[in-house]
Backbone as a chain_set.jsonl record, in Angstrom:
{"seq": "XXXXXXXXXXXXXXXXXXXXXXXXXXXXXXXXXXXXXXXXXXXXXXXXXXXXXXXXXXXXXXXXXXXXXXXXXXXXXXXXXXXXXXXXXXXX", "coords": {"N": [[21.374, 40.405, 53.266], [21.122, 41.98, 49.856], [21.106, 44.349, 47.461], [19.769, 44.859, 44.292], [20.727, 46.71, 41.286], [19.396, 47.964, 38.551], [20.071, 49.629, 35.462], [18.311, 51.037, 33.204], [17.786, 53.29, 30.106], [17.56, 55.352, 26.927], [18.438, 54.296, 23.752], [20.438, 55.118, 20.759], [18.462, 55.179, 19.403], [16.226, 55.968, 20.387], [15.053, 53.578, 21.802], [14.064, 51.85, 25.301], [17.039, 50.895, 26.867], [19.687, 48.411, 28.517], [21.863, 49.76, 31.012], [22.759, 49.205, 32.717], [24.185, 46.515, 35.192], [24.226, 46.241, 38.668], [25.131, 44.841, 42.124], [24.829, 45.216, 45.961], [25.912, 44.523, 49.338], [24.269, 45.141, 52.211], [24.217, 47.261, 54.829], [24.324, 45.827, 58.446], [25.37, 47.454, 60.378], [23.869, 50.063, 62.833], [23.665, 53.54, 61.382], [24.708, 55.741, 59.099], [25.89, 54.994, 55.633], [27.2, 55.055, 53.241], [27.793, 53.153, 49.947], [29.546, 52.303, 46.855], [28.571, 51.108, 43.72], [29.787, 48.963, 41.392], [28.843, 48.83, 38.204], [27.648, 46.637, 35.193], [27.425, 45.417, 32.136], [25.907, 42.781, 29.818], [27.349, 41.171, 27.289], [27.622, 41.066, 23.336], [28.564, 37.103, 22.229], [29.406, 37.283, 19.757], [30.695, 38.685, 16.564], [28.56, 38.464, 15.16], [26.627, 38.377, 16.405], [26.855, 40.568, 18.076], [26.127, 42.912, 15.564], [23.446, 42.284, 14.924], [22.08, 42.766, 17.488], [22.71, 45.254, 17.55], [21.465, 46.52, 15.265], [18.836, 45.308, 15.518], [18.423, 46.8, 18.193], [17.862, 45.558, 20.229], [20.128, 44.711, 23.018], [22.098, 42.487, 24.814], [20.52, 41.259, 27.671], [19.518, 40.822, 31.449], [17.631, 38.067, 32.115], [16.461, 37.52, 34.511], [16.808, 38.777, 38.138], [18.269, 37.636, 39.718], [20.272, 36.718, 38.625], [22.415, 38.479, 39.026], [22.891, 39.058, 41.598], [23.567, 36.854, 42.335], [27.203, 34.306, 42.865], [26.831, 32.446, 40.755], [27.227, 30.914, 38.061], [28.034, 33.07, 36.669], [30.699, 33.261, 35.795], [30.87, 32.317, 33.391], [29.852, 34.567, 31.633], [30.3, 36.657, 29.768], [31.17, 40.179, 30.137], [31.206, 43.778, 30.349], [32.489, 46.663, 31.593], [30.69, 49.323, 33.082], [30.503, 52.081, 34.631], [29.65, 53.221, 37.596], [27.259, 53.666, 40.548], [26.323, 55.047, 43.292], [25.157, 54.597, 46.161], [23.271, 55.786, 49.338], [23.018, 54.426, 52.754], [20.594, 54.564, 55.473], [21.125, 53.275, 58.656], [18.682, 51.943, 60.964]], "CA": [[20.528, 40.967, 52.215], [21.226, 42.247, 49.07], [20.063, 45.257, 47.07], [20.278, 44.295, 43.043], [20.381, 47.755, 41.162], [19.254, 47.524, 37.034], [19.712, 50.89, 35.075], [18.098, 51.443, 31.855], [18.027, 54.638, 29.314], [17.213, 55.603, 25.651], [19.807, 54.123, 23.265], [20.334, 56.348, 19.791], [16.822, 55.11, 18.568], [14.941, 56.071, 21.595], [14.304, 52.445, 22.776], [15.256, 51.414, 26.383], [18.06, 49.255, 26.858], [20.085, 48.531, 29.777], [23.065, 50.378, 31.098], [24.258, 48.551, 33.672], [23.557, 45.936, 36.778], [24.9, 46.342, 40.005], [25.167, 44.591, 43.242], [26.137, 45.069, 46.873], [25.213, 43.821, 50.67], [23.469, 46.131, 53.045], [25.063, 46.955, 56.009], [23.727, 45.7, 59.463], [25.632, 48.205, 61.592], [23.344, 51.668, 62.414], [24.304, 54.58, 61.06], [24.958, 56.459, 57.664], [26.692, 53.798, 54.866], [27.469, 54.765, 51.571], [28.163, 52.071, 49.254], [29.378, 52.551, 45.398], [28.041, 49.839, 43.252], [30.415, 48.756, 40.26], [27.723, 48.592, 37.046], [28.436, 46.034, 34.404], [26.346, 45.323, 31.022], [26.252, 41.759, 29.422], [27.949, 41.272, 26.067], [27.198, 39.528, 22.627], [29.755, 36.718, 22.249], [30.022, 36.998, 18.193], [30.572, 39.973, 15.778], [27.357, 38.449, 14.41], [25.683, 38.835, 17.547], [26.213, 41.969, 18.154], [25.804, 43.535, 14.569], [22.374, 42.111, 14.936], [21.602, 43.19, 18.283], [22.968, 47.023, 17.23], [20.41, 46.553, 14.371], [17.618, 45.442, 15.836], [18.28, 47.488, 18.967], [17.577, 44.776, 21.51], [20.817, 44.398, 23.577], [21.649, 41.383, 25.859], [20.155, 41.692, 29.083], [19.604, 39.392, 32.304], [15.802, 38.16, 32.1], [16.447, 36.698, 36.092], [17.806, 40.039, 38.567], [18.773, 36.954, 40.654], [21.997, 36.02, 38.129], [23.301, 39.773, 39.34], [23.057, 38.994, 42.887], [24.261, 35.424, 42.517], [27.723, 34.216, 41.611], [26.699, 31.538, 40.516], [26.988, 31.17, 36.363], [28.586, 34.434, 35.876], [31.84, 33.219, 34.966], [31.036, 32.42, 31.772], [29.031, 35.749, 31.381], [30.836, 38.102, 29.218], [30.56, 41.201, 30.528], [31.794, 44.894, 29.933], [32.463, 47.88, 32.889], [29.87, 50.204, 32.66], [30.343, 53.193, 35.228], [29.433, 53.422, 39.229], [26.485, 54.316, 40.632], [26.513, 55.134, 44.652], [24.32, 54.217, 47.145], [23.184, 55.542, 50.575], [22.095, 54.008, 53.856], [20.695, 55.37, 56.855], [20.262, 51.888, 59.175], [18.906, 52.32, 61.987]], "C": [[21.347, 41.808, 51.232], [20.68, 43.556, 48.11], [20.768, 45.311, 45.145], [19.473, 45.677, 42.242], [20.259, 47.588, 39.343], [18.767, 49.157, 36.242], [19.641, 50.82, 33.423], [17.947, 53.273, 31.53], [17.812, 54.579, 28.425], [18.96, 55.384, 25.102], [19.518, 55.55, 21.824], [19.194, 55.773, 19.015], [15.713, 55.204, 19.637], [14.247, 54.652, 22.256], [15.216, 52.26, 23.976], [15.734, 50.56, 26.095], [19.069, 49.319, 27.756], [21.186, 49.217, 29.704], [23.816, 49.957, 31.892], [23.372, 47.509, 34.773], [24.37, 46.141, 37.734], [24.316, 45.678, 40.808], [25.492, 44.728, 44.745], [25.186, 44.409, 47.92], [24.766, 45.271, 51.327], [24.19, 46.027, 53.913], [24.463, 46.779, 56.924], [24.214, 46.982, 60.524], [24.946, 49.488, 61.669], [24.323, 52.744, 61.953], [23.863, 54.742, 59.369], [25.599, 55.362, 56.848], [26.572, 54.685, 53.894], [28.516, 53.677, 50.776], [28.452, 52.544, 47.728], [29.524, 51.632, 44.56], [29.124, 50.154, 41.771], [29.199, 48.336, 39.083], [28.91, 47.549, 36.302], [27.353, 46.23, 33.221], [27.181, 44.077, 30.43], [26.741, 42.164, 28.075], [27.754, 40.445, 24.849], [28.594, 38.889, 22.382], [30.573, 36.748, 20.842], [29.657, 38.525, 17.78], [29.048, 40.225, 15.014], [26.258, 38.835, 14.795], [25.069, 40.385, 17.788], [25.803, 43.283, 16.841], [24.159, 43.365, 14.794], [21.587, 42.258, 16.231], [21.708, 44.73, 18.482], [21.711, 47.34, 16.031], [18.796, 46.684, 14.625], [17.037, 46.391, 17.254], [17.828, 46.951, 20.409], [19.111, 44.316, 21.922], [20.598, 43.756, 24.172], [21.479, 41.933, 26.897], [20.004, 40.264, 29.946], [18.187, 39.241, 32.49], [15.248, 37.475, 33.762], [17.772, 37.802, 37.02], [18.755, 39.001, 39.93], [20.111, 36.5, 40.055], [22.505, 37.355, 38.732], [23.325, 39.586, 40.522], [23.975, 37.588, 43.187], [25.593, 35.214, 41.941], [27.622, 33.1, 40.77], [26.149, 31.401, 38.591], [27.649, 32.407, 35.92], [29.97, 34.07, 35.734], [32.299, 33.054, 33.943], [30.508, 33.345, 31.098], [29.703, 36.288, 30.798], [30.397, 39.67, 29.581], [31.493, 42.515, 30.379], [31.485, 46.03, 30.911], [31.769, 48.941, 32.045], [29.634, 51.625, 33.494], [30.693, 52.421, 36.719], [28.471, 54.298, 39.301], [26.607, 54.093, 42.96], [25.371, 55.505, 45.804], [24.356, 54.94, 48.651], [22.236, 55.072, 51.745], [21.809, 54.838, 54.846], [20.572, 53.819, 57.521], [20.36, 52.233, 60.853], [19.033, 51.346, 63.384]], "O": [[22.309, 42.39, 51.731], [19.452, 43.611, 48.178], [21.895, 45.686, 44.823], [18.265, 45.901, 42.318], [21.219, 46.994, 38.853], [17.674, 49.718, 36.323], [20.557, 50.623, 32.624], [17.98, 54.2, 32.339], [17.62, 53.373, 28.27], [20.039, 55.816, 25.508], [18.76, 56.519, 21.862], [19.16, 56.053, 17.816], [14.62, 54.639, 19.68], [13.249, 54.6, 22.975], [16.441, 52.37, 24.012], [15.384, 49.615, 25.387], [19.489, 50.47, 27.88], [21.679, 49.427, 28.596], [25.034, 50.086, 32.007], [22.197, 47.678, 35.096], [25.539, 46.221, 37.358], [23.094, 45.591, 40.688], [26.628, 44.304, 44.955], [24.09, 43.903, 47.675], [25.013, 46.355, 50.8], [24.872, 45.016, 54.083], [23.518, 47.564, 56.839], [23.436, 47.399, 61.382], [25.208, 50.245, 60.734], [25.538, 52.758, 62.147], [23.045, 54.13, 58.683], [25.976, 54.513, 57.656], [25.423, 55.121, 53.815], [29.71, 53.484, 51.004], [27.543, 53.235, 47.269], [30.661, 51.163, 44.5], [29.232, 51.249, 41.218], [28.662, 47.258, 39.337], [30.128, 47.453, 36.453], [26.491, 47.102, 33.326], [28.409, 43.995, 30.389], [26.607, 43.325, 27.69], [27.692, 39.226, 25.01], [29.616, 39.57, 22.305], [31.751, 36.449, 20.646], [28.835, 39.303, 18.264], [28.505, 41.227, 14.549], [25.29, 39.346, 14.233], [24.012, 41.015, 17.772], [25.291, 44.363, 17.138], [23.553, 44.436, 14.84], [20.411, 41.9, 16.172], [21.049, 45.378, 19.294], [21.126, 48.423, 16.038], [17.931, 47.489, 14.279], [15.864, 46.68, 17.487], [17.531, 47.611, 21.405], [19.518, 43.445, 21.153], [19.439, 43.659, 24.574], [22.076, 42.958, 27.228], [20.204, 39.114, 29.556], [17.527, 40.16, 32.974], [14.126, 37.093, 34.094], [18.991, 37.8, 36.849], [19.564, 39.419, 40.758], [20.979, 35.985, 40.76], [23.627, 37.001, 39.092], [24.288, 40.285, 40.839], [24.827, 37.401, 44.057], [25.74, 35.629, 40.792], [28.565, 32.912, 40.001], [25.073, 31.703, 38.076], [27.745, 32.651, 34.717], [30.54, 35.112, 35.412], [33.397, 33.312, 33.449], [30.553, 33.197, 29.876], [30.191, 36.965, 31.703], [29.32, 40.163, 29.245], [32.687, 42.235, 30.278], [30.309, 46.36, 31.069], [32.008, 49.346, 30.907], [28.685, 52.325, 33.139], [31.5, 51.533, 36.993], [28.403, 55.342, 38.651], [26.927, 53.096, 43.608], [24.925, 56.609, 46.115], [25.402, 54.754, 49.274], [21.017, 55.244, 51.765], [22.561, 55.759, 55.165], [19.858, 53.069, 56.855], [21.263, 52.551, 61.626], [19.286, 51.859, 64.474]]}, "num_chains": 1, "name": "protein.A"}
């Protein structure tokens, strides 16, 4: 199992828009876990793109939280490091 983490926020016009996705696995063994999830944020592929997605204020996003868990297709994803956000387990 999987736990697929999607952080939005107010850009500089007060609309949300994402900040990052993250992925990791859960751990089976009991105990305490902390995990620290690498964030990413998709990217536009043209100058044209993104002038007009800074404009209108709709950044790309993933409209399926199953491409962030999967790798399947993300190699042609453009994508840009967006922080760390850190996770804990208790499992018991």
């Amino acid at each position: 199992p999987q736990i697929v983490v999607s952080v939005y926020g107010p850009d500089f016009f007060g609309n949300d828009v994402v900040r990052g996705y993250g992925a990791v696995h859960v751990p089976f063994t009991p105990g305490r876990h902390t995990r620290t999830i690498a964030m990413f944020v998709p990217e536009s592929t043209s100058r044209l793109q993104r002038f007009t997605s800074w404009f209108t204020g709709r950044r790309p996003e993933f409209t399926d939280p199953k491409v962030v868990a999967q790798g399947e297709g993300r190699e042609v994803t453009r994508v840009r490091s967006q922080g760390f956000v850190t996770i804990s387990f208790n499992v018991v």
